[in-house]
Coordinates of C-alpha atoms in Angstrom, one line a residue:
M4 CA 59.8 20.9 -32.3
Q5 CA 62.9 19.8 -34.2
S6 CA 66.4 20.5 -32.7
S7 CA 68.8 22.7 -34.7
Q8 CA 71.7 20.7 -33.2
R9 CA 70.7 17.3 -34.7
F10 CA 73.6 15.4 -36.3
P11 CA 73.1 13.5 -39.6
A12 CA 72.3 9.8 -38.9
A13 CA 75.2 8.7 -41.0
A14 CA 77.7 10.6 -38.9
V15 CA 76.2 9.0 -35.8
A16 CA 76.6 5.6 -37.3
C17 CA 80.3 6.1 -38.1
A18 CA 80.9 7.2 -34.5
A19 CA 79.1 4.1 -33.3
L20 CA 81.3 1.8 -35.4
S21 CA 84.4 3.4 -34.1
W22 CA 83.2 3.0 -30.6
V23 CA 82.5 -0.7 -31.3
T24 CA 86.1 -1.3 -32.5
F25 CA 87.5 0.4 -29.5
A26 CA 85.2 -1.4 -27.1
Q27 CA 86.2 -4.9 -28.4
A28 CA 89.8 -4.1 -27.9
Q29 CA 89.4 -2.8 -24.3
S30 CA 86.7 -5.0 -22.7
A31 CA 84.0 -7.5 -23.5
P32 CA 81.5 -6.1 -20.9
L33 CA 81.1 -3.0 -23.0
Q34 CA 79.5 -5.1 -25.8
A35 CA 76.0 -4.7 -24.4
Q36 CA 76.3 -0.9 -24.3
V37 CA 77.6 -1.0 -27.9
D38 CA 74.5 -3.0 -29.0
A39 CA 72.2 -0.5 -27.3
L40 CA 73.9 2.4 -29.0
I41 CA 73.6 0.8 -32.4
E42 CA 69.8 0.3 -31.8
K43 CA 69.5 4.0 -30.9
V44 CA 71.3 4.9 -34.2
A45 CA 68.8 2.7 -36.1
E46 CA 65.9 4.3 -34.3
L47 CA 67.1 7.8 -35.3
E48 CA 67.4 6.6 -38.9
R49 CA 63.9 5.4 -38.9
K50 CA 62.5 8.6 -37.4
Q51 CA 64.4 10.6 -40.0
H52 CA 62.6 8.8 -42.8
G53 CA 59.2 8.5 -41.0
A54 CA 59.5 4.8 -40.7
D55 CA 58.6 4.9 -37.0
V56 CA 54.9 5.5 -37.7
P57 CA 53.2 2.1 -37.2
P58 CA 50.8 0.9 -40.0
S59 CA 47.1 1.4 -39.3
A60 CA 45.4 -1.5 -37.8
A61 CA 43.4 -3.5 -40.3
V62 CA 39.6 -3.1 -39.9
P63 CA 38.0 -6.4 -39.0
S64 CA 36.0 -7.8 -41.9
N65 CA 32.9 -8.1 -39.7
A66 CA 33.0 -4.5 -38.3
V67 CA 30.4 -1.8 -38.9
T68 CA 32.2 1.4 -40.0
G69 CA 31.3 5.1 -40.5
G70 CA 29.6 6.0 -43.7
A71 CA 30.5 8.7 -46.3
T72 CA 27.6 10.9 -45.3
K73 CA 26.9 12.6 -41.9
G74 CA 25.2 10.2 -39.5
S75 CA 25.6 7.2 -41.8
F76 CA 27.3 3.8 -41.4
K77 CA 28.5 1.0 -43.6
L78 CA 27.7 -2.7 -43.1
P79 CA 30.6 -5.3 -43.2
G80 CA 31.8 -5.9 -46.7
S81 CA 29.8 -3.0 -48.2
N82 CA 30.6 0.4 -49.7
T83 CA 27.0 1.6 -49.2
S84 CA 26.4 4.3 -46.6
V85 CA 23.1 3.8 -44.7
T86 CA 21.3 6.5 -42.8
L87 CA 18.3 5.9 -40.5
G88 CA 16.2 8.7 -38.9
G89 CA 12.9 10.3 -38.4
Y90 CA 11.0 12.0 -35.6
V91 CA 8.3 11.5 -33.0
K92 CA 5.6 14.2 -32.9
L93 CA 2.6 14.6 -30.6
D94 CA -0.2 17.0 -31.6
A95 CA -2.9 18.3 -29.3
I96 CA -5.7 19.9 -31.4
F97 CA -8.7 21.9 -30.2
T98 CA -11.3 22.6 -33.0
N99 CA -14.5 24.5 -33.2
P100 CA -16.5 23.2 -34.9
S101 CA -15.6 19.7 -35.7
A102 CA -14.5 19.2 -39.3
G103 CA -15.2 15.9 -41.0
V104 CA -16.6 13.2 -38.8
G105 CA -14.9 9.8 -39.4
S106 CA -12.0 11.4 -41.4
T107 CA -8.6 12.8 -40.5
A108 CA -9.9 16.3 -40.7
D109 CA -9.9 16.6 -36.9
Q110 CA -6.1 15.8 -37.0
E111 CA -5.0 18.1 -39.8
L112 CA -6.5 20.9 -41.9
E113 CA -8.5 19.5 -44.8
A114 CA -10.3 22.3 -46.6
P115 CA -12.8 20.0 -48.5
N116 CA -14.1 18.7 -45.1
I117 CA -14.9 22.1 -43.5
P118 CA -18.7 22.0 -42.8
V119 CA -20.8 24.5 -44.8
G120 CA -24.3 25.8 -44.6
A121 CA -26.6 24.2 -42.1
N122 CA -23.9 21.5 -41.4
A123 CA -21.5 24.3 -40.3
K124 CA -23.5 24.7 -37.1
S125 CA -24.6 21.1 -36.5
G126 CA -21.1 19.7 -36.2
E127 CA -19.6 18.8 -32.8
R128 CA -18.2 21.9 -31.1
N129 CA -15.1 22.4 -29.0
Q130 CA -13.5 19.1 -29.9
L131 CA -10.2 18.0 -28.4
K132 CA -7.9 15.4 -30.2
F133 CA -4.5 14.0 -29.3
H134 CA -2.5 12.0 -31.8
A135 CA 1.0 11.0 -32.8
R136 CA 0.3 9.9 -36.4
Q137 CA 2.7 12.4 -38.0
S138 CA 5.6 10.6 -36.4
R139 CA 8.0 9.6 -39.2
L140 CA 10.6 7.0 -40.1
F141 CA 13.1 7.0 -43.0
G142 CA 16.0 5.0 -44.4
A143 CA 18.4 6.3 -47.0
T144 CA 21.4 4.8 -48.8
A145 CA 24.3 6.2 -50.9
T146 CA 26.6 4.0 -53.1
P147 CA 29.4 5.3 -55.3
T148 CA 29.3 3.8 -58.9
P149 CA 31.0 4.6 -62.2
W150 CA 27.7 6.2 -63.3
G151 CA 27.6 8.5 -60.3
E152 CA 26.2 8.1 -56.9
L153 CA 23.3 5.7 -56.5
T154 CA 20.9 6.7 -53.8
T155 CA 17.7 5.3 -52.4
Y156 CA 15.2 6.8 -49.9
V157 CA 12.1 5.3 -48.2
E158 CA 9.9 7.2 -45.8
G159 CA 6.6 6.6 -44.0
D160 CA 4.3 8.0 -41.4
F161 CA 1.3 6.7 -39.6
F162 CA -1.5 8.4 -41.4
G163 CA -2.5 5.1 -43.0
T164 CA -5.5 3.1 -41.9
A165 CA -6.9 4.5 -38.6
G166 CA -7.0 2.4 -35.5
T167 CA -9.5 2.3 -32.7
E168 CA -9.2 4.8 -29.9
T169 CA -11.0 2.4 -27.5
V170 CA -7.8 0.5 -26.4
S171 CA -4.9 1.3 -28.7
N172 CA -4.5 3.9 -31.5
S173 CA -2.8 1.3 -33.8
N174 CA -2.7 3.5 -36.9
G175 CA -1.2 1.9 -40.0
L176 CA 2.1 2.8 -41.6
R177 CA 1.7 4.9 -44.8
L178 CA 4.2 5.2 -47.7
R179 CA 5.3 8.8 -48.3
H180 CA 8.4 8.4 -50.4
A181 CA 10.1 5.5 -52.1
Y182 CA 12.6 6.3 -54.8
G183 CA 16.1 5.8 -56.1
T184 CA 18.4 8.0 -58.1
L185 CA 21.4 7.3 -60.3
G186 CA 23.1 10.4 -61.7
G187 CA 20.3 12.7 -62.9
L188 CA 17.6 9.9 -63.2
L189 CA 15.0 9.5 -60.4
A190 CA 12.4 6.7 -60.4
G191 CA 9.9 6.1 -57.7
Q192 CA 7.4 8.0 -55.5
T193 CA 8.2 11.5 -54.2
W194 CA 7.0 15.1 -54.5
T195 CA 5.5 16.0 -57.8
T196 CA 7.8 18.0 -60.1
F197 CA 5.0 20.5 -60.4
S198 CA 5.6 21.6 -56.8
D199 CA 8.4 23.3 -54.9
P200 CA 8.5 21.8 -51.3
A201 CA 11.3 24.2 -50.3
T202 CA 8.7 27.0 -50.3
Y203 CA 6.3 25.3 -48.0
P204 CA 6.0 27.4 -44.8
E205 CA 6.8 25.9 -41.3
T206 CA 3.5 25.0 -39.6
L207 CA 2.6 22.7 -36.8
D208 CA -0.6 21.7 -38.7
F209 CA 0.2 18.7 -40.9
G210 CA -2.3 19.7 -43.6
G211 CA -0.7 23.1 -44.1
P212 CA -2.0 26.1 -46.1
V213 CA -4.9 25.4 -48.5
G214 CA -3.4 27.3 -51.4
V215 CA -0.3 25.2 -52.4
V216 CA 0.4 22.6 -54.9
F217 CA 0.9 19.4 -52.9
A218 CA 1.1 15.8 -54.2
R219 CA 3.5 12.8 -53.9
Q220 CA 3.2 10.2 -56.6
A221 CA 5.1 7.7 -58.7
Q222 CA 7.2 9.2 -61.5
V223 CA 10.3 9.1 -63.7
R224 CA 12.3 12.3 -63.6
W225 CA 15.4 13.6 -65.1
T226 CA 17.3 16.5 -63.4
Q227 CA 20.1 18.5 -65.0
A228 CA 22.2 21.1 -63.3
F229 CA 23.2 24.4 -65.1
S230 CA 25.1 27.4 -63.9
G231 CA 22.9 29.0 -61.3
G232 CA 20.3 26.2 -60.9
R233 CA 18.8 23.1 -62.4
W234 CA 15.9 21.9 -64.5
S235 CA 13.7 18.8 -64.2
L236 CA 11.3 17.0 -66.6
A237 CA 9.1 14.2 -65.4
L238 CA 6.4 11.7 -66.4
E239 CA 4.0 11.2 -63.5
N240 CA 1.1 9.0 -62.5
P241 CA -2.1 10.3 -64.0
E242 CA -5.5 10.4 -62.3
T243 CA -8.6 12.3 -63.4
V244 CA -11.2 13.2 -60.7
A245 CA -14.4 14.6 -62.3
S246 CA -17.4 16.1 -60.6
L247 CA -20.7 14.8 -61.9
P248 CA -23.9 16.9 -62.2
S249 CA -25.1 15.3 -59.0
G250 CA -22.0 16.6 -57.1
A251 CA -20.5 13.2 -56.7
S252 CA -16.9 12.6 -57.7
F253 CA -16.0 10.2 -60.5
R254 CA -12.7 8.3 -60.5
G255 CA -12.7 5.8 -63.4
D256 CA -9.0 5.1 -63.8
D257 CA -9.5 5.9 -67.5
D258 CA -6.2 7.7 -68.0
R259 CA -4.0 6.7 -70.9
L260 CA -1.2 9.2 -70.8
P261 CA 1.1 10.3 -67.9
D262 CA 1.1 13.8 -66.5
F263 CA 4.0 15.7 -68.0
A264 CA 5.6 18.1 -65.4
A265 CA 8.5 20.4 -65.6
N266 CA 10.4 22.6 -63.2
V267 CA 13.3 25.1 -63.5
H268 CA 15.0 26.1 -60.2
F269 CA 17.2 29.2 -59.8
D270 CA 19.7 29.8 -57.0
T271 CA 20.6 33.5 -56.7
S272 CA 22.1 35.8 -54.2
F273 CA 18.6 37.3 -53.8
G274 CA 16.9 34.0 -53.0
K275 CA 15.7 30.7 -54.5
Y276 CA 13.0 30.7 -57.2
S277 CA 11.3 28.2 -59.4
I278 CA 9.0 28.1 -62.4
A279 CA 6.8 25.0 -62.8
G280 CA 4.4 23.7 -65.4
I281 CA 2.2 20.7 -66.1
A282 CA 0.3 19.3 -69.1
R283 CA -2.3 16.6 -68.5
Q284 CA -4.8 14.5 -70.4
L285 CA -8.1 14.7 -68.5
R286 CA -10.2 11.7 -69.5
V287 CA -13.5 10.1 -68.5
D288 CA -14.8 6.9 -70.2
S289 CA -18.0 5.9 -68.4
P290 CA -20.9 4.0 -70.1
S291 CA -23.0 4.5 -67.0
S292 CA -25.4 7.4 -66.3
P293 CA -24.4 10.0 -67.4
A294 CA -22.6 8.4 -70.3
V295 CA -19.3 10.3 -70.9
R296 CA -16.5 9.5 -73.2
E297 CA -14.4 12.6 -73.5
Q298 CA -10.9 13.8 -72.9
K299 CA -9.3 17.3 -72.7
L300 CA -5.8 18.7 -72.6
A301 CA -5.3 20.8 -69.4
T302 CA -2.3 22.9 -68.5
A303 CA -1.2 25.0 -65.5
F304 CA 1.8 27.1 -64.6
G305 CA 3.3 28.5 -61.3
V306 CA 6.1 30.4 -59.7
N307 CA 7.6 29.8 -56.3
G308 CA 10.3 31.5 -54.2
V309 CA 12.1 31.9 -50.9
I310 CA 13.4 35.5 -50.3
P311 CA 15.9 36.1 -47.5
S312 CA 15.0 39.0 -45.2
F313 CA 16.5 40.5 -42.1
G314 CA 18.8 38.1 -40.2
K315 CA 17.5 34.6 -40.6
D316 CA 14.0 35.7 -41.6
D317 CA 12.5 34.8 -45.0
L318 CA 9.5 35.4 -47.2
R319 CA 8.0 32.4 -49.0
F320 CA 5.5 32.5 -51.8
S321 CA 3.8 30.5 -54.5
A322 CA 1.1 31.2 -57.1
Y323 CA -0.4 28.9 -59.7
A324 CA -3.1 29.3 -62.4
G325 CA -4.6 27.2 -65.3
N326 CA -7.1 24.5 -65.9
G327 CA -4.9 21.6 -64.9
I328 CA -4.3 22.1 -61.2
G329 CA -7.2 20.0 -60.0
R330 CA -6.2 17.3 -57.5
Y331 CA -2.8 18.9 -57.1
S332 CA -4.5 21.4 -54.9
I333 CA -4.4 19.0 -51.9
G334 CA -7.6 17.5 -53.4
F335 CA -9.7 20.6 -53.0
L336 CA -10.4 21.1 -56.7
S337 CA -11.8 18.6 -59.1
D338 CA -9.8 18.1 -62.3
A339 CA -12.9 18.6 -64.4
L340 CA -16.7 18.7 -64.3
V341 CA -19.3 16.9 -66.3
D342 CA -22.0 19.3 -67.4
A343 CA -25.7 18.6 -68.0
D344 CA -25.0 17.7 -71.6
S345 CA -22.4 15.0 -70.5
H346 CA -19.5 17.0 -71.8
L347 CA -16.2 17.3 -69.9
V348 CA -15.3 20.9 -68.8
A349 CA -12.0 21.9 -67.4
P350 CA -12.5 25.3 -65.6
T351 CA -9.9 27.9 -64.8
Q352 CA -8.4 27.4 -61.3
W353 CA -5.9 29.4 -59.2
L354 CA -4.1 29.2 -55.9
A355 CA -1.6 31.3 -53.9
M356 CA 0.3 31.4 -50.7
A357 CA 2.5 33.9 -48.9
A358 CA 4.3 33.3 -45.6
Y359 CA 6.8 35.2 -43.5
R360 CA 9.0 33.6 -40.9
H361 CA 10.6 35.7 -38.2
Y362 CA 13.3 34.7 -35.7
W363 CA 12.8 36.3 -32.3
T364 CA 15.9 34.6 -31.0
A365 CA 18.3 32.0 -32.4
N366 CA 15.9 29.2 -31.3
L367 CA 12.5 31.0 -31.1
R368 CA 10.6 31.8 -34.3
S369 CA 7.1 32.5 -35.7
T370 CA 5.5 32.0 -39.1
L371 CA 2.4 33.8 -40.5
A372 CA 1.1 32.0 -43.6
L373 CA -1.9 33.2 -45.7
S374 CA -3.3 31.3 -48.6
G375 CA -6.3 30.8 -50.9
V376 CA -7.6 28.6 -53.7
G377 CA -10.5 29.2 -56.1
V378 CA -12.1 28.0 -59.3
S379 CA -14.5 29.5 -62.0
N380 CA -17.0 26.7 -62.3
P381 CA -19.3 26.7 -65.3
A382 CA -23.0 27.5 -65.0
G383 CA -25.0 24.5 -64.0
A384 CA -22.3 23.1 -61.8
A385 CA -23.6 21.2 -58.7
S386 CA -24.3 23.5 -55.7
G387 CA -22.0 21.3 -53.5
V388 CA -18.9 21.6 -55.7
N389 CA -16.1 23.5 -54.0
K390 CA -15.6 27.0 -55.2
S391 CA -13.0 28.7 -52.9
S392 CA -11.1 28.3 -49.7
E393 CA -8.8 30.5 -47.6
S394 CA -6.6 29.7 -44.6
A395 CA -4.3 31.5 -42.1
H396 CA -1.7 30.0 -39.8
L397 CA 0.1 31.8 -37.0
N398 CA 2.5 30.1 -34.7
V399 CA 5.4 30.3 -32.3
I400 CA 8.0 27.5 -32.2
W401 CA 10.8 27.0 -29.7
S402 CA 13.7 24.7 -30.3
P403 CA 15.3 24.0 -26.9
T404 CA 17.8 21.8 -28.7
P405 CA 18.5 21.4 -32.4
Q406 CA 16.7 18.0 -32.3
S407 CA 13.4 19.2 -30.8
N408 CA 10.5 21.6 -31.4
V409 CA 7.8 22.8 -29.1
G410 CA 5.1 25.1 -30.5
L411 CA 1.6 26.6 -30.4
E412 CA -0.4 27.6 -33.5
Y413 CA -3.7 29.2 -34.3
I414 CA -5.4 28.1 -37.6
F415 CA -8.4 29.7 -39.3
A416 CA -9.9 28.3 -42.5
R417 CA -13.0 29.0 -44.6
R418 CA -14.7 27.0 -47.4
E419 CA -17.4 28.1 -49.9
V420 CA -19.2 25.9 -52.3
Q421 CA -20.8 26.7 -55.7
G422 CA -24.3 27.1 -54.2
G423 CA -23.1 29.9 -51.9
D424 CA -23.0 28.0 -48.6
S425 CA -19.9 28.6 -46.5
G426 CA -18.4 27.6 -43.2
N427 CA -15.5 28.6 -41.0
L428 CA -13.1 26.6 -38.9
N429 CA -11.1 27.8 -35.8
R430 CA -8.3 25.6 -34.4
V431 CA -5.6 25.8 -31.8
Q432 CA -2.8 23.3 -32.0
A433 CA 0.1 22.5 -29.6
S434 CA 2.9 20.2 -30.7
A435 CA 6.1 18.5 -29.4
Q436 CA 8.5 17.1 -31.9
Y437 CA 11.7 15.0 -31.3
F438 CA 14.1 14.1 -34.1
F439 CA 16.5 11.2 -34.2

């Protein structure tokens, strides 16, 4: 607090000089006291002008400093903020019956691998599996530039090449995301622009609901903000997966044009919504039996949303339809079929998902997610081609700290093929997740 009785520094200085003259005339021993008084006057003058604040100590050139974003740091001599993170997750999964021998279907829900018909009863029953393959690592950077912020992001998990369970589960690292942005331009691998990951429900199951658009792939994307939202246009990696009359899948890498995807996102006081669309060239050029050299234009559209409910609760939904969904349905649907006359057919497809998340307490919540996917295959399609699938997830997740989750989830799924055979899957999953 400042004193209301403070004298101006100049007046104090004059008094000090007068005192000096008097002291010199009276006695030399007073000289030391005079010098001390002059120093006090100078100190008051410095405080009055703020000169008593020492300059900040210079940061050593070889020091690591805090970055511009939360949890980031800057390396010596760099203006790039670096963030490292990820999580460790253990899943314990009990399945009846087993789904997909020799695949990852016993570690995540994979609708195409649910046994049907006679195989639905011949699979291994009451199977228990522990794994930590969902554990994740990421690195991100942010650098200011005259063109806007330049960012990079690389992320991987361990759902790559599977290791042996005999001695060590040495599962391979798999690339999930690797992209950079400069202003509105994104280039690299990340979620397809045809999807809206913000609407994915919270599940312990890594595979998630069967009825969502889900793909990560290389692309070039431009995003532009507008009042109340943003729009994005992208050219993405093409891939045509066709079902042959025998039921086998054909992947010829015959694509000549990129997939064109678009998304318009709206932020409103009533929730967040998006409209997505895709246009694709489906192409097969195979001189082998059956000989097929055809291409078709396929399109699809969808809507997504997150609607706030009571308290922290929310309702999430997505719905897509068209003849261009194909492999974007987590691989359940083929992009096209080759009929008996060796013509390429792109059937009508659809998928939908709805999920409600309820918070019992601030750190205890549950999600119920229901979803489905289907296709109108043409007459003559192979009996083993997928026709429809449904899934349900119900869980309870507790977060004892903001950096951890512990949960239990029940999963039901069903698959039906063109010939009418079907099969069900029941699964209970427990998980522990720790973020860093």
